[in-house]
Short mmCIF file of C-alpha atoms in Angstrom, two decimals:
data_model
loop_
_atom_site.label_atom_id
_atom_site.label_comp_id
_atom_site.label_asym_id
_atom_site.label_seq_id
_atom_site.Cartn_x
_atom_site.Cartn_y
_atom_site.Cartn_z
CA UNK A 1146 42.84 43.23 11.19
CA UNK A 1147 40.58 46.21 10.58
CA UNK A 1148 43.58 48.84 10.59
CA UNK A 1149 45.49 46.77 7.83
CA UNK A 1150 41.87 45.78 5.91
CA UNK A 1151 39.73 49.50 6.12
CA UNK A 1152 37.02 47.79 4.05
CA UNK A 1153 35.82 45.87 7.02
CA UNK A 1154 34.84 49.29 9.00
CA UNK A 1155 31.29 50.29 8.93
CA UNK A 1156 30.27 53.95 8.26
CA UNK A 1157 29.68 54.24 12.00
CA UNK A 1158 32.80 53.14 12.74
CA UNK A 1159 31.62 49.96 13.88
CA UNK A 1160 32.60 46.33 12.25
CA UNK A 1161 30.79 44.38 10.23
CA UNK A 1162 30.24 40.86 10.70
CA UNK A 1163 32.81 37.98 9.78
CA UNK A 1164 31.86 36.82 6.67
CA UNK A 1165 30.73 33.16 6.96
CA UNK A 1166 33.21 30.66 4.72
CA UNK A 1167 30.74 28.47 2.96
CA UNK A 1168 33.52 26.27 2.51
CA UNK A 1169 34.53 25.31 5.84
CA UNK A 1170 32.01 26.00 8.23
CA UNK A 1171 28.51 25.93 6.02
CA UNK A 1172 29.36 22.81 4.44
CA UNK A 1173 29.19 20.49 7.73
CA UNK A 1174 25.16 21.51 8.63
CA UNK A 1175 24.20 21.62 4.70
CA UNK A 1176 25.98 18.44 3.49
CA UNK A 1177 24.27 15.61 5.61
CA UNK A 1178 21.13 16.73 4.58
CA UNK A 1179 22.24 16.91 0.87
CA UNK A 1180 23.07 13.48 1.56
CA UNK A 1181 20.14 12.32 3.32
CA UNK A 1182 17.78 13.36 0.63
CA UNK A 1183 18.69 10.49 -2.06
CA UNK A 1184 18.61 7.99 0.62
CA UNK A 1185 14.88 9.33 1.27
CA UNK A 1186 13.72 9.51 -1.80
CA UNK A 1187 14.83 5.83 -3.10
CA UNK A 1188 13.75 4.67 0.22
CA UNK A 1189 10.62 6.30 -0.73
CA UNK A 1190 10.31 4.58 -4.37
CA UNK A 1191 11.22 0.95 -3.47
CA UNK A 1192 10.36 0.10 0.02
CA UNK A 1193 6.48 0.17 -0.48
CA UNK A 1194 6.47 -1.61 -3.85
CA UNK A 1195 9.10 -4.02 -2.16
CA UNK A 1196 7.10 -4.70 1.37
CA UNK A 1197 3.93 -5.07 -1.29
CA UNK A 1198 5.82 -7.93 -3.20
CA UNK A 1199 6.74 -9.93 0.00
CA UNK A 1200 3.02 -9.50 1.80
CA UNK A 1201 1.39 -10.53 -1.74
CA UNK A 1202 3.67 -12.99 -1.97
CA UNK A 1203 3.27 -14.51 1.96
CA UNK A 1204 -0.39 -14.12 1.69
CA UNK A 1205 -0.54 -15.78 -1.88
CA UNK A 1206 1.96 -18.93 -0.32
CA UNK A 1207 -0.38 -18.82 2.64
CA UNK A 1208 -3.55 -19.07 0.80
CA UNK A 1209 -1.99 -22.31 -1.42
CA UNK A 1210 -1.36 -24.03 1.44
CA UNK A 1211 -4.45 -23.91 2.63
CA UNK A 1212 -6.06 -25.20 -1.11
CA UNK A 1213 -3.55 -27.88 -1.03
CA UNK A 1214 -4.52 -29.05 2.54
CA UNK A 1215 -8.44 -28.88 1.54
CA UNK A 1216 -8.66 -26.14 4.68
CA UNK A 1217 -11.82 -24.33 3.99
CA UNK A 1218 -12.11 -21.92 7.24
CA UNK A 1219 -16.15 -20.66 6.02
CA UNK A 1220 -18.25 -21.02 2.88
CA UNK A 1221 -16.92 -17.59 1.28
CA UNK A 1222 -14.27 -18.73 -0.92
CA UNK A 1223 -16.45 -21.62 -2.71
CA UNK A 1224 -19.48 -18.76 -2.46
CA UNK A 1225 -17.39 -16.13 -4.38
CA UNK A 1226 -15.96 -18.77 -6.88
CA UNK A 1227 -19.18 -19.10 -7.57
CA UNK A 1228 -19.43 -15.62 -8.11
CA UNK A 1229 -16.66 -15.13 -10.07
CA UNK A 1230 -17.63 -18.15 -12.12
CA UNK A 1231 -21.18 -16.34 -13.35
CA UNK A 1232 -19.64 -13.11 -13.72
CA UNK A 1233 -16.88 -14.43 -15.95
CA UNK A 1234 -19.78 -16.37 -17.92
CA UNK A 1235 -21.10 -13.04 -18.45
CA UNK A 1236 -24.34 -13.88 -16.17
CA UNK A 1237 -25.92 -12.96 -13.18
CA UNK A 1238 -24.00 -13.96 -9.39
CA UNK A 1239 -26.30 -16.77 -9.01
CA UNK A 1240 -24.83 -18.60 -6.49
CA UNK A 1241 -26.22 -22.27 -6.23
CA UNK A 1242 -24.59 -22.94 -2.60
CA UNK A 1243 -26.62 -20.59 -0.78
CA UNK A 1244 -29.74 -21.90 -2.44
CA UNK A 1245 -31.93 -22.22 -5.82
CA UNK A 1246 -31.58 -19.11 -8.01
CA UNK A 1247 -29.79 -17.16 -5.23
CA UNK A 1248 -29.02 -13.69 -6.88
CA UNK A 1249 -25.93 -13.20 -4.35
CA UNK A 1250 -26.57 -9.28 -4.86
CA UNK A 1251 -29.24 -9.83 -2.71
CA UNK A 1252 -27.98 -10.98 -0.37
CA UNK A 1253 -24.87 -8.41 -0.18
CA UNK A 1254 -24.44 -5.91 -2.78
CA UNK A 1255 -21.26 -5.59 -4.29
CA UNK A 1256 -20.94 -4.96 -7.98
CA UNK A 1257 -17.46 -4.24 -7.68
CA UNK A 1258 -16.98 -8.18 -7.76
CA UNK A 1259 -17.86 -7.94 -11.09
CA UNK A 1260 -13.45 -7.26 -11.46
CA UNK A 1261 -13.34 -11.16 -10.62
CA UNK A 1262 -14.35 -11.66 -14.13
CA UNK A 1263 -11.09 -11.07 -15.92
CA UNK A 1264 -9.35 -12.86 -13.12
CA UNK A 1265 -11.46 -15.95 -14.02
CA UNK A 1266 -11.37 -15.81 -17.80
CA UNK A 1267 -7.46 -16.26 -17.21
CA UNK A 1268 -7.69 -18.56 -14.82
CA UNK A 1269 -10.31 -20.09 -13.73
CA UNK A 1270 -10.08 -21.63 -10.42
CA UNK A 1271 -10.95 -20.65 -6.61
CA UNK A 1272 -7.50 -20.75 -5.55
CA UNK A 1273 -7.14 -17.48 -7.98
CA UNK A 1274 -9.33 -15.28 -5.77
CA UNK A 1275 -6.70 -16.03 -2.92
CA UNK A 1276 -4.13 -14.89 -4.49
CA UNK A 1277 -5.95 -11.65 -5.69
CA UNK A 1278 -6.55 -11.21 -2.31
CA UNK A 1279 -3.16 -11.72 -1.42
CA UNK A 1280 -2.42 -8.90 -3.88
CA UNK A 1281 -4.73 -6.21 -2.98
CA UNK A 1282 -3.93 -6.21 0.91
CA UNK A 1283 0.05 -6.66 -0.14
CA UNK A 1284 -0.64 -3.01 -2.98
CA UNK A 1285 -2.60 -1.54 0.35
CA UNK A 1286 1.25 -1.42 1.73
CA UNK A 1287 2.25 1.03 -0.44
CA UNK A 1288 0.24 4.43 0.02
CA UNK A 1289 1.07 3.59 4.03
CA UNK A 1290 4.43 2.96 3.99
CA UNK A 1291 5.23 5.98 1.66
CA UNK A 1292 3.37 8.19 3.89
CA UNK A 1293 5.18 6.78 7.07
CA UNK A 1294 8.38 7.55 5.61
CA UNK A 1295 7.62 11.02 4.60
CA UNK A 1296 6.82 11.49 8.36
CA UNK A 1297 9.05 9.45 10.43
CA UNK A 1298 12.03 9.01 7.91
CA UNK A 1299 13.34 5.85 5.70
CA UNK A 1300 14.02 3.74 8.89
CA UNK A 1301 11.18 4.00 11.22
CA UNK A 1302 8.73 4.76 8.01
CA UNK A 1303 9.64 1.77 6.70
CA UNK A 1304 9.69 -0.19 10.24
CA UNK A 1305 5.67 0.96 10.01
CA UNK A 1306 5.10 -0.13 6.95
CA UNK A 1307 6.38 -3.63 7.82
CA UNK A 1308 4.86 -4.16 10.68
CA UNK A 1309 1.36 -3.29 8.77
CA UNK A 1310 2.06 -5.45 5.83
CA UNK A 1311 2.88 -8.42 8.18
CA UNK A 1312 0.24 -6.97 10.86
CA UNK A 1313 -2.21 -9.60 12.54
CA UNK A 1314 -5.45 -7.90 10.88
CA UNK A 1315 -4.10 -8.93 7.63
CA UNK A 1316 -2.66 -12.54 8.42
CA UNK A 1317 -6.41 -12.78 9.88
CA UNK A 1318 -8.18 -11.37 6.84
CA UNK A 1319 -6.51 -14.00 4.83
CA UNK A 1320 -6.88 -17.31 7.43
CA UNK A 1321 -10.29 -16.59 6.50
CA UNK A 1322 -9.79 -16.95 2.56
CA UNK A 1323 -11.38 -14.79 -0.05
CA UNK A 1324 -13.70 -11.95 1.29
CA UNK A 1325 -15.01 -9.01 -0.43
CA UNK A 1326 -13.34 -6.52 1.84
CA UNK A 1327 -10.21 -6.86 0.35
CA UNK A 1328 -11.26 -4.62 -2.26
CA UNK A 1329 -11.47 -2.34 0.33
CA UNK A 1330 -8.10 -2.25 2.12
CA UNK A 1331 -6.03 -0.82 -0.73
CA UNK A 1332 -9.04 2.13 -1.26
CA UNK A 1333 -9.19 2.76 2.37
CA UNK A 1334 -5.27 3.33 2.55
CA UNK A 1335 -5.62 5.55 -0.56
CA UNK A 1336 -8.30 7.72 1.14
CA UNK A 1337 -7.16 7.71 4.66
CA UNK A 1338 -3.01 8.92 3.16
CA UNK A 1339 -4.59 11.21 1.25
CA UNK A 1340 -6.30 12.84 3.98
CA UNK A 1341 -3.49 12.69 6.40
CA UNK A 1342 -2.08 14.89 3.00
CA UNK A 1343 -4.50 17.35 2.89
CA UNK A 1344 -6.06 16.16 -0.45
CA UNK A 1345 -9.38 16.29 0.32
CA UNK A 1346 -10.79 15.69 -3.44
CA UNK A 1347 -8.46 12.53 -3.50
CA UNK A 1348 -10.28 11.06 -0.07
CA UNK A 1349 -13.71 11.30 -1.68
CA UNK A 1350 -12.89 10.04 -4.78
CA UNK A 1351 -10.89 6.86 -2.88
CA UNK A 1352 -13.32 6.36 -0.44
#
């Protein structure tokens, strides 16, 4: 081959290399991951949303249930409607439940409640904090499970993200009905993903 093609010799004398046919022999290592990239990426764009819409949704039915079948685990939920009740009046938490006058940000202070306001004004009833519950643990789904399939891949990423959406701490968190720490599940998963990213500015500013 190198006597009829003299092009192939080196100066030296020596051969060159083969030249690799991108055609035939590339194409088997480069196409599967060509391939595997679109399956990524839409895994990447609809599984959290869609694991968010079924864990809202479970945790929403689950919370219903429990109005319908008067089961009132703790105080907190008629506490809180309270709450939400003042702040949608445009007053101060006074909660009468836990006493005359009781200024329930003195007891625990957390202004951020004051977002139950809008949720009241459209409608106003206690079983609406349960399913804004149900809503912010079901969004805290979706910085996790995009993160877990960026590491591990659209099945196993999205095998994690399940099994937190559907995890016990959450079925537990909403047994219990309304409680202000589900404010703080979606902001936690924002901080902790981005720190597992690297985005330091974006875990301050989350947590």
């Amino acid at each position: 081959t190198a006597d009829r093609h003299p092009r192939l010799r080196s100066p030296a004398g020596g051969r060159y290399p083969r030249p690799v046919s991108t055609a035939s022999e590339a194409s088997p290592t480069v196409e599967p991951a060509r391939a595997a990239a679109p399956v990524s990426g839409r895994a990447r764009r609809m599984v959290p949303w869609l694991l968010a819409a079924l864990g809202s949704l479970a945790y929403g039915l689950l919370g219903t249930q429990q109005w319908r079948n008067l089961v009132a685990p703790s105080w907190d939920l008629g506490i809180f409607t309270q709450l939400a009740k003042a702040y949608g009046g445009f007053g101060a938490p006074i909660v009468p439940i836990k006493g005359d006058a009781v200024n329930l940000l003195g007891d625990h202070f957390h202004p951020i409640l004051v977002l139950l306001a809008p949720v009241w004004w459209v409608w106003p009833s206690g079983q609406a904090l349960l399913w804004t519950q149900a809503l912010l643990l079901g969004i805290s789904a979706v910085p996790l499970t995009r993160l877990a399939i960026d590491r591990l891949g659209p099945g196993l990423g999205s095998a994690a993200g399940t099994a937190y959406v559907f995890s016990f701490g959450l079925q537990a968190a909403v047994a219990v009905q309304f409680h202000e720490i589900a404010f703080a599940v979606p902001l936690l998963a924002l901080s902790l993903t981005a720190l597992l990213r690297g985005r330091v500015a974006a875990t301050v500013a989350w947590a």
